[in-house]
Tab-separated table of C-alpha atoms and ligand atoms in Angstrom:
chain	number	residue	atom	x	y	z
O	7	MET	CA	0.000	0.000	0.000
O	8	LYS	CA	1.113	3.570	-0.713
O	9	VAL	CA	0.681	6.476	1.704
O	10	GLY	CA	1.152	10.040	0.483
O	11	LEU	CA	2.541	12.913	2.538
O	12	LEU	CA	2.289	16.625	1.764
O	13	THR	CA	3.310	19.842	3.484
O	14	GLY	CA	1.210	22.919	2.773
O	15	GLY	CA	1.169	26.590	3.743
O	16	GLY	CA	4.006	28.482	5.398
O	17	ASP	CA	6.998	26.288	6.104
O	18	CYS	CA	8.422	25.889	9.595
O	19	ALA	CA	11.141	24.079	11.482
O	20	GLY	CA	10.141	20.532	12.389
O	21	LEU	CA	8.440	19.554	9.144
O	22	ASN	CA	11.300	17.232	8.200
O	23	SER	CA	11.295	15.765	11.703
O	24	LEU	CA	7.645	14.808	11.191
O	25	ILE	CA	8.205	13.485	7.665
O	26	ARG	CA	11.072	11.336	8.931
O	27	ALA	CA	8.974	9.783	11.721
O	28	ALA	CA	5.975	9.236	9.451
O	29	VAL	CA	8.094	7.508	6.788
O	30	LYS	CA	9.665	5.278	9.438
O	31	ARG	CA	6.218	4.221	10.710
O	32	ILE	CA	4.929	3.720	7.160
O	33	GLU	CA	7.772	1.331	6.426
O	34	GLU	CA	7.259	-0.430	9.785
O	35	TYR	CA	3.743	-1.220	8.550
O	36	GLY	CA	5.169	-2.624	5.327
O	37	TRP	CA	3.806	0.235	3.241
O	38	GLU	CA	5.468	2.650	0.824
O	39	ALA	CA	5.783	6.406	1.396
O	40	VAL	CA	5.143	8.817	-1.462
O	41	GLY	CA	6.134	12.452	-1.106
O	42	ILE	CA	3.749	14.883	-2.729
O	43	ARG	CA	5.629	18.064	-3.576
O	44	TYR	CA	4.503	21.659	-3.146
O	45	GLY	CA	1.508	20.876	-0.950
O	46	TRP	CA	-1.851	20.406	-2.660
O	47	ARG	CA	-0.266	21.572	-5.946
O	48	GLY	CA	1.594	18.263	-6.133
O	49	LEU	CA	-1.711	16.396	-6.398
O	50	LEU	CA	-2.916	18.755	-9.093
O	51	ASP	CA	0.311	18.379	-11.086
O	52	ASN	CA	1.120	14.747	-10.244
O	53	ASP	CA	4.394	15.984	-8.728
O	54	MET	CA	5.343	13.057	-6.489
O	55	VAL	CA	8.533	11.364	-5.325
O	56	ASP	CA	9.172	8.025	-3.614
O	57	LEU	CA	10.420	8.419	-0.050
O	58	SER	CA	12.455	5.906	1.919
O	59	TYR	CA	13.460	6.062	5.559
O	60	LYS	CA	17.043	5.778	4.372
O	61	SER	CA	16.617	9.015	2.406
O	62	VAL	CA	15.027	10.980	5.271
O	63	SER	CA	16.518	9.471	8.420
O	64	GLU	CA	19.143	12.198	8.837
O	65	LYS	CA	16.755	15.103	8.132
O	66	ILE	CA	15.442	15.443	11.688
O	67	GLY	CA	17.372	18.665	12.295
O	68	VAL	CA	17.000	20.216	8.867
O	69	GLY	CA	14.729	23.273	8.672
O	70	GLY	CA	12.018	23.781	6.106
O	71	THR	CA	10.452	20.903	4.172
O	72	ILE	CA	12.178	18.519	1.776
O	73	LEU	CA	8.794	18.180	0.024
O	74	LYS	CA	8.578	21.915	-0.678
O	75	THR	CA	5.300	23.690	0.034
O	76	SER	CA	2.867	26.149	-1.505
O	77	ARG	CA	-0.293	28.002	-0.692
O	78	THR	CA	-2.265	26.223	-3.412
O	79	ASN	CA	-5.984	25.962	-2.723
O	80	PRO	CA	-7.557	23.325	-4.994
O	81	ILE	CA	-11.022	24.086	-3.635
O	82	LYS	CA	-10.832	27.491	-5.298
O	83	LEU	CA	-9.845	26.089	-8.678
O	84	LYS	CA	-12.333	24.822	-11.263
O	85	ASP	CA	-12.526	21.032	-10.797
O	86	GLY	CA	-9.569	21.373	-8.410
O	87	ALA	CA	-10.902	19.031	-5.743
O	88	GLU	CA	-11.987	16.475	-8.359
O	89	THR	CA	-8.541	16.620	-9.979
O	90	VAL	CA	-6.858	16.035	-6.606
O	91	VAL	CA	-9.038	12.970	-5.895
O	92	ARG	CA	-8.573	11.629	-9.433
O	93	ASN	CA	-4.765	11.999	-9.357
O	94	PHE	CA	-4.667	10.574	-5.837
O	95	ASN	CA	-6.426	7.435	-7.051
O	96	ARG	CA	-4.451	7.213	-10.296
O	97	ALA	CA	-1.219	7.310	-8.249
O	98	GLY	CA	-2.485	4.226	-6.412
O	99	LEU	CA	-2.435	5.996	-3.056
O	100	TYR	CA	-4.373	4.393	-0.186
O	101	ALA	CA	-4.245	7.315	2.246
O	102	LEU	CA	-2.815	10.807	2.703
O	103	LEU	CA	-1.080	12.609	5.564
O	104	ALA	CA	-1.622	16.368	5.163
O	105	ILE	CA	0.721	18.488	7.289
O	106	GLY	CA	-0.320	22.104	7.567
O	107	GLY	CA	-2.158	24.926	9.235
O	108	ASP	CA	-5.823	25.811	9.091
O	109	ASP	CA	-5.701	26.499	5.342
O	110	THR	CA	-4.090	23.199	4.359
O	111	LEU	CA	-6.153	21.212	6.849
O	112	GLY	CA	-9.328	22.992	5.795
O	113	VAL	CA	-8.767	21.601	2.314
O	114	ALA	CA	-8.039	18.171	3.848
O	115	SER	CA	-11.344	18.308	5.735
O	116	ALA	CA	-13.255	19.161	2.565
O	117	LEU	CA	-11.567	16.373	0.614
O	118	TYR	CA	-12.297	13.901	3.426
O	119	LYS	CA	-15.960	14.714	3.011
O	120	MET	CA	-15.512	13.829	-0.674
O	121	GLY	CA	-14.221	10.407	0.331
O	122	LEU	CA	-10.467	10.948	0.476
O	123	LYS	CA	-8.743	8.882	3.172
O	124	VAL	CA	-6.835	11.698	4.825
O	125	VAL	CA	-5.426	12.467	8.273
O	126	GLY	CA	-3.896	15.755	9.378
O	127	ALA	CA	-0.964	16.994	11.467
O	128	PRO	CA	-1.026	20.574	12.804
O	129	LYS	CA	1.802	22.842	11.730
O	130	THR	CA	2.231	26.587	12.038
O	131	ILE	CA	4.598	28.992	13.695
O	132	ASP	CA	1.536	31.068	14.609
O	133	ASN	CA	0.324	28.434	17.110
O	134	ASP	CA	-3.254	29.516	16.393
O	135	LEU	CA	-4.908	26.105	15.879
O	136	SER	CA	-7.441	25.759	18.681
O	137	ALA	CA	-7.664	21.940	18.758
O	138	THR	CA	-4.081	21.419	19.896
O	139	ASP	CA	-2.303	22.973	22.851
O	140	ILE	CA	0.664	23.772	20.669
O	141	THR	CA	1.792	23.345	17.067
O	142	PHE	CA	5.309	22.347	16.123
O	143	GLY	CA	7.256	25.163	14.514
O	144	PHE	CA	6.093	27.597	17.184
O	145	ASP	CA	8.852	26.869	19.718
O	146	SER	CA	11.546	27.181	17.049
O	147	ALA	CA	10.118	30.493	15.827
O	148	VAL	CA	9.872	31.855	19.368
O	149	ASN	CA	13.485	30.944	20.087
O	150	GLU	CA	14.704	32.489	16.843
O	151	ALA	CA	12.730	35.643	17.654
O	152	MET	CA	13.971	35.745	21.243
O	153	HIS	CA	17.625	35.582	20.169
O	154	ALA	CA	17.041	38.388	17.661
O	155	LEU	CA	15.304	40.470	20.322
O	156	ASP	CA	18.190	39.873	22.738
O	157	ASN	CA	20.489	41.261	20.026
O	158	LEU	CA	18.276	44.286	19.440
O	159	LYS	CA	18.344	45.004	23.158
O	160	THR	CA	22.132	45.259	23.378
O	161	THR	CA	22.466	47.498	20.334
O	162	GLY	CA	19.492	49.612	21.446
O	163	GLU	CA	20.987	50.050	24.906
O	164	SER	CA	24.354	50.999	23.418
O	165	HIS	CA	22.759	53.841	21.476
O	166	ASP	CA	19.964	54.811	23.899
O	167	ARG	CA	17.530	53.977	21.105
O	168	VAL	CA	13.955	52.780	20.907
O	169	MET	CA	13.998	49.497	18.964
O	170	VAL	CA	10.792	48.294	17.314
O	171	ALA	CA	10.758	44.640	16.187
O	172	GLU	CA	7.940	43.403	13.935
O	173	VAL	CA	7.356	39.649	14.127
O	174	MET	CA	5.095	37.250	12.255
O	175	GLY	CA	1.648	36.541	13.592
O	176	ARG	CA	-1.258	37.306	11.276
O	177	GLU	CA	-4.251	37.121	13.616
O	178	ALA	CA	-2.791	35.721	16.825
O	179	GLY	CA	0.079	37.275	18.717
O	180	TRP	CA	1.515	34.135	20.320
O	181	ILE	CA	5.006	34.645	18.842
O	182	ALA	CA	5.151	38.298	19.912
O	183	ALA	CA	3.892	37.419	23.388
O	184	HIS	CA	6.192	34.465	24.104
O	185	ALA	CA	9.298	35.942	22.491
O	186	GLY	CA	8.585	39.375	23.950
O	187	ILE	CA	8.250	37.986	27.471
O	188	ALA	CA	11.319	35.772	27.039
O	189	ALA	CA	13.463	38.665	25.819
O	190	GLY	CA	12.184	41.071	28.436
O	191	ALA	CA	10.639	43.415	25.910
O	192	HIS	CA	9.189	46.554	27.471
O	193	ILE	CA	6.086	46.775	25.279
O	194	VAL	CA	4.408	43.879	23.395
O	195	LEU	CA	1.646	44.640	20.886
O	196	VAL	CA	-0.580	41.841	19.593
O	197	PRO	CA	-3.516	41.605	17.130
O	198	GLU	CA	-5.856	40.558	19.947
O	199	GLU	CA	-5.698	44.000	21.556
O	200	PRO	CA	-5.630	47.060	19.240
O	201	PHE	CA	-3.260	49.692	20.629
O	202	SER	CA	-3.089	53.461	20.811
O	203	VAL	CA	0.037	54.994	19.271
O	204	SER	CA	-0.113	57.868	21.739
O	205	ASP	CA	-0.220	55.425	24.662
O	206	VAL	CA	2.894	53.675	23.347
O	207	ILE	CA	4.688	57.005	22.997
O	208	SER	CA	3.645	58.022	26.504
O	209	SER	CA	5.079	54.769	27.885
O	210	VAL	CA	8.362	55.326	26.067
O	211	LYS	CA	8.563	58.910	27.371
O	212	ALA	CA	7.776	57.728	30.897
O	213	ARG	CA	10.684	55.301	30.671
O	214	HIS	CA	12.981	58.034	29.443
O	215	ASN	CA	11.897	60.261	32.304
O	216	ARG	CA	12.937	57.498	34.704
O	217	GLY	CA	16.341	57.317	33.037
O	218	LEU	CA	15.481	54.203	31.016
O	219	LEU	CA	16.777	55.524	27.736
O	220	SER	CA	16.308	52.420	25.593
O	221	THR	CA	13.007	50.652	24.980
O	222	LEU	CA	12.373	47.396	23.136
O	223	ILE	CA	8.948	47.147	21.515
O	224	VAL	CA	7.708	43.922	19.901
O	225	VAL	CA	4.746	44.233	17.534
O	226	ALA	CA	2.978	41.424	15.680
O	227	GLU	CA	2.547	42.083	11.958
O	228	GLY	CA	-1.209	41.691	12.386
O	229	ALA	CA	-1.525	44.181	15.259
O	230	ARG	CA	-4.007	46.973	14.705
O	231	ILE	CA	-4.261	50.582	15.759
O	232	LYS	CA	-7.130	51.315	18.125
O	233	ASP	CA	-10.135	53.224	16.776
O	234	SER	CA	-8.921	53.267	13.175
O	235	GLY	CA	-8.514	49.475	13.182
O	236	LYS	CA	-5.832	50.225	10.608
O	237	SER	CA	-3.703	47.212	9.679
O	238	PHE	CA	-0.687	47.104	7.412
O	239	SER	CA	-0.759	44.959	4.299
O	240	LYS	CA	1.167	45.038	1.048
O	241	GLU	CA	-0.970	46.561	-1.719
O	242	GLY	CA	-2.784	43.915	-3.723
O	243	ARG	CA	-0.840	40.928	-2.392
O	244	ILE	CA	-3.490	38.389	-1.416
O	245	ASP	CA	-2.802	34.647	-1.282
O	246	ALA	CA	-5.020	31.780	-2.470
O	247	PHE	CA	-6.673	31.633	0.946
O	248	GLU	CA	-7.566	35.340	0.886
O	249	HIS	CA	-4.797	36.288	3.325
O	250	PRO	CA	-3.230	39.695	2.646
O	251	GLU	CA	0.552	39.871	2.842
O	252	LEU	CA	1.172	41.854	6.014
O	253	GLY	CA	4.075	44.130	6.882
O	254	GLY	CA	4.956	47.686	7.814
O	255	ILE	CA	3.402	48.312	11.219
O	256	GLY	CA	6.813	48.257	12.915
O	257	GLN	CA	8.286	50.954	10.707
O	258	PHE	CA	5.102	53.017	10.983
O	259	LEU	CA	5.260	52.893	14.790
O	260	ALA	CA	8.971	53.759	14.801
O	261	ASN	CA	8.307	56.767	12.585
O	262	GLU	CA	5.528	57.977	14.877
O	263	ILE	CA	7.731	57.593	17.964
O	264	THR	CA	10.548	59.566	16.343
O	265	ARG	CA	8.194	62.261	15.104
O	266	GLU	CA	6.418	62.703	18.444
O	267	SER	CA	9.330	62.252	20.863
O	268	GLY	CA	12.483	63.064	18.938
O	269	TYR	CA	14.084	59.890	20.310
O	270	GLU	CA	16.332	57.902	18.037
O	271	THR	CA	14.323	54.893	16.905
O	272	ARG	CA	15.036	51.928	14.657
O	273	ALA	CA	12.620	49.362	13.230
O	274	VAL	CA	13.512	45.785	12.307
O	275	THR	CA	11.198	43.264	10.651
O	276	LEU	CA	12.184	39.762	11.776
O	277	GLY	CA	9.822	38.239	9.198
O	278	HIS	CA	10.858	34.937	7.646
O	279	THR	CA	14.107	34.868	9.600
O	280	ILE	CA	12.206	33.359	12.544
O	281	ARG	CA	10.433	30.773	10.346
O	282	GLY	CA	13.652	29.410	8.879
O	283	GLY	CA	16.476	27.601	10.541
O	284	THR	CA	16.840	24.385	12.446
O	285	PRO	CA	14.114	23.038	14.752
O	286	THR	CA	14.544	23.113	18.514
O	287	ALA	CA	14.656	19.870	20.467
O	288	PHE	CA	11.072	20.500	21.578
O	289	ASP	CA	9.832	20.824	18.005
O	290	ARG	CA	11.813	17.810	16.796
O	291	TYR	CA	10.314	15.751	19.619
O	292	LEU	CA	6.738	16.987	19.125
O	293	ALA	CA	6.900	16.613	15.332
O	294	THR	CA	8.288	13.096	15.708
O	295	ARG	CA	5.400	12.150	18.021
O	296	PHE	CA	2.912	13.691	15.587
O	297	GLY	CA	4.414	11.817	12.640
O	298	LEU	CA	4.212	8.431	14.368
O	299	ALA	CA	0.694	9.051	15.689
O	300	ALA	CA	-0.640	10.294	12.348
O	301	VAL	CA	0.410	7.116	10.558
O	302	ASP	CA	-1.124	5.079	13.388
O	303	LEU	CA	-4.426	6.847	12.664
O	304	ILE	CA	-4.133	5.618	9.068
O	305	LYS	CA	-3.397	2.097	10.303
O	306	GLU	CA	-6.493	2.266	12.523
O	307	GLY	CA	-8.593	3.622	9.666
O	308	LYS	CA	-9.372	6.818	11.601
O	309	PHE	CA	-9.641	9.216	8.670
O	310	GLY	CA	-10.881	12.785	8.864
O	311	MET	CA	-8.891	13.137	12.079
O	312	MET	CA	-5.905	15.288	13.104
O	313	VAL	CA	-3.273	14.487	15.689
O	314	ALA	CA	-3.007	16.978	18.542
O	315	ILE	CA	-1.282	17.393	21.869
O	316	HIS	CA	-3.327	18.043	25.011
O	317	GLY	CA	-0.992	18.617	27.925
O	318	THR	CA	1.638	15.972	27.267
O	319	GLU	CA	-0.733	13.461	25.681
O	320	ILE	CA	-1.004	12.907	21.925
O	321	LYS	CA	-4.692	12.807	21.005
O	322	SER	CA	-6.746	12.842	17.822
O	323	VAL	CA	-9.488	15.331	16.996
O	324	LYS	CA	-11.861	15.734	14.083
O	325	LEU	CA	-10.346	17.733	11.233
O	326	GLU	CA	-13.546	19.730	10.779
O	327	ASP	CA	-13.469	20.749	14.465
O	328	ALA	CA	-9.746	21.492	14.312
O	329	VAL	CA	-10.139	24.046	11.556
O	330	SER	CA	-13.411	25.564	12.758
O	331	SER	CA	-11.871	28.032	15.209
O	332	LYS	CA	-8.556	29.683	15.998
O	333	LYS	CA	-6.716	30.025	19.290
O	334	PHE	CA	-6.127	33.610	20.365
O	335	ILE	CA	-4.369	35.203	23.295
O	336	ASP	CA	-6.823	35.388	26.182
O	337	GLY	CA	-7.295	37.940	28.931
O	338	THR	CA	-4.870	36.156	31.237
O	339	MET	CA	-1.980	36.391	28.795
O	340	LEU	CA	-2.941	39.980	27.944
O	341	GLY	CA	-2.734	40.660	31.683
O	342	VAL	CA	0.760	39.162	31.786
O	343	LEU	CA	1.833	41.365	28.887
O	344	LYS	CA	0.482	44.441	30.657
O	345	ALA	CA	2.112	43.474	33.953
O	346	LEU	CA	5.484	43.151	32.239
O	347	SER	CA	5.160	46.339	30.182
O	348	TYR	CA	6.779	49.351	31.791
M	426	F6P	O1	1.122	31.200	8.391
M	426	F6P	C1	2.313	31.414	9.014
M	426	F6P	C2	2.955	32.652	8.486
M	426	F6P	O2	4.294	32.573	8.791
M	426	F6P	C3	2.361	33.926	9.069
M	426	F6P	O3	2.839	34.181	10.369
M	426	F6P	C4	2.809	34.947	8.065
M	426	F6P	O4	2.014	36.112	8.061
M	426	F6P	C5	2.648	34.186	6.756
M	426	F6P	O5	2.842	32.806	7.066
M	426	F6P	C6	3.645	34.613	5.693
M	426	F6P	O6	3.295	33.902	4.545
M	426	F6P	P1	4.292	33.852	3.292
M	426	F6P	O7	5.508	33.096	3.692
M	426	F6P	O8	3.473	33.125	2.251
M	426	F6P	O9	4.623	35.264	2.947
C-alpha cells in the first residue's frame, strides 16, 4: 500500500522531523511512502517522489520541508478538488497525511468529506490552531525571535535607542507574546488588543523620564491601531486563501515615535528569519510524536482526524473541528503582557 505525505502553507522548522517519523512508521507497517511536492499543488500536477526512511533518516534537524510547500488551494480552482481525488487514485495511493495549518487542513477536511482517506498533522509557527495545545514550529520560531530580540536590546541600549521589532503573527500574537516575554521586551503589541500609538509614545517617554533611555517594543505584523482598526498589508498581495501579505506596522510605529518624541528609533522586521532555521529539540520531539501518531491513525482507519497534543498526551481530533476556530491570546496572557510592560 502507498501512503502520500504533503506539506502545505508556510513552512516551519520541524516539518522534516515529522516526515522522517511518518516515513519510518509507514515502512514499519510494510507500506510505501510517497512524497507529494509543493503541498496540494503536487496532487494537481502529479508531482510526487518516492520516499524511503534511508533518504530521510538524517533530516530530523534540517529546517524547512524537503517536500517543498505552496499556498495552493484546490477548492478554489475549477474542478480542483476532483482533480486532486482523481490523481490521488491514479497514483495508487491508499491514504494521505496532510501536514499544515488551518488552510491546508481545511482543504483536507473538505476532501475527506468527498471520500479521500486523509489524516492531518497541525503545523504553524503562529500556534493559532485551537484543537491542539501547541503546534510544532512555534517553539523554534519563538526561540529564533527571542535571540534576535536579545540582540536588538544590546544594540538599542548601546545607542539609547527605541527598537521596534515586527514579528510574524497574522491574527494571533503568540510569537510576539512568548518571544517578547522571554526577551524582556518593554512593550508587546498583539492583534488581539488594538493599541493606541499615543499610549505607546507616553510609555516610552515615561521610561525616558525614569532614566530608562532604551526601549524594546515587539509588535505582531497583524496588530491593529485602536479606533482606526488600521492594519498594514502590502498593496494587492493576497494569497489563495484570501490572506493579505502583512508588513509595515513596525516601521510606521517607529516613525511615529521619532516624530512625536524626537528619540532615536530603529525598526527591524524579523519576518521569515524566525520561520527558517533548524528546529529546537522540543519541536523535533513533538513533530516526531505527531508523525508516528498520524500514521497510526491511518493504520487504525481513523480518517478525517488530526493528531493533537493536550498537555503531554497525543490525542486525535476531528479535522472539521480542528479548523473551525482559531486560538487567540486570552485575557490572562494579555494581563501578563500588561504586567510586564513598563
Ligand atoms: O502562516 C504562518 C505565516 O508565517 C504567518 O505568520 C505569516 O504572516 C505568513 O505565514 C507569511 O506567509 P508567506 O511566507 O506566504 O509570505
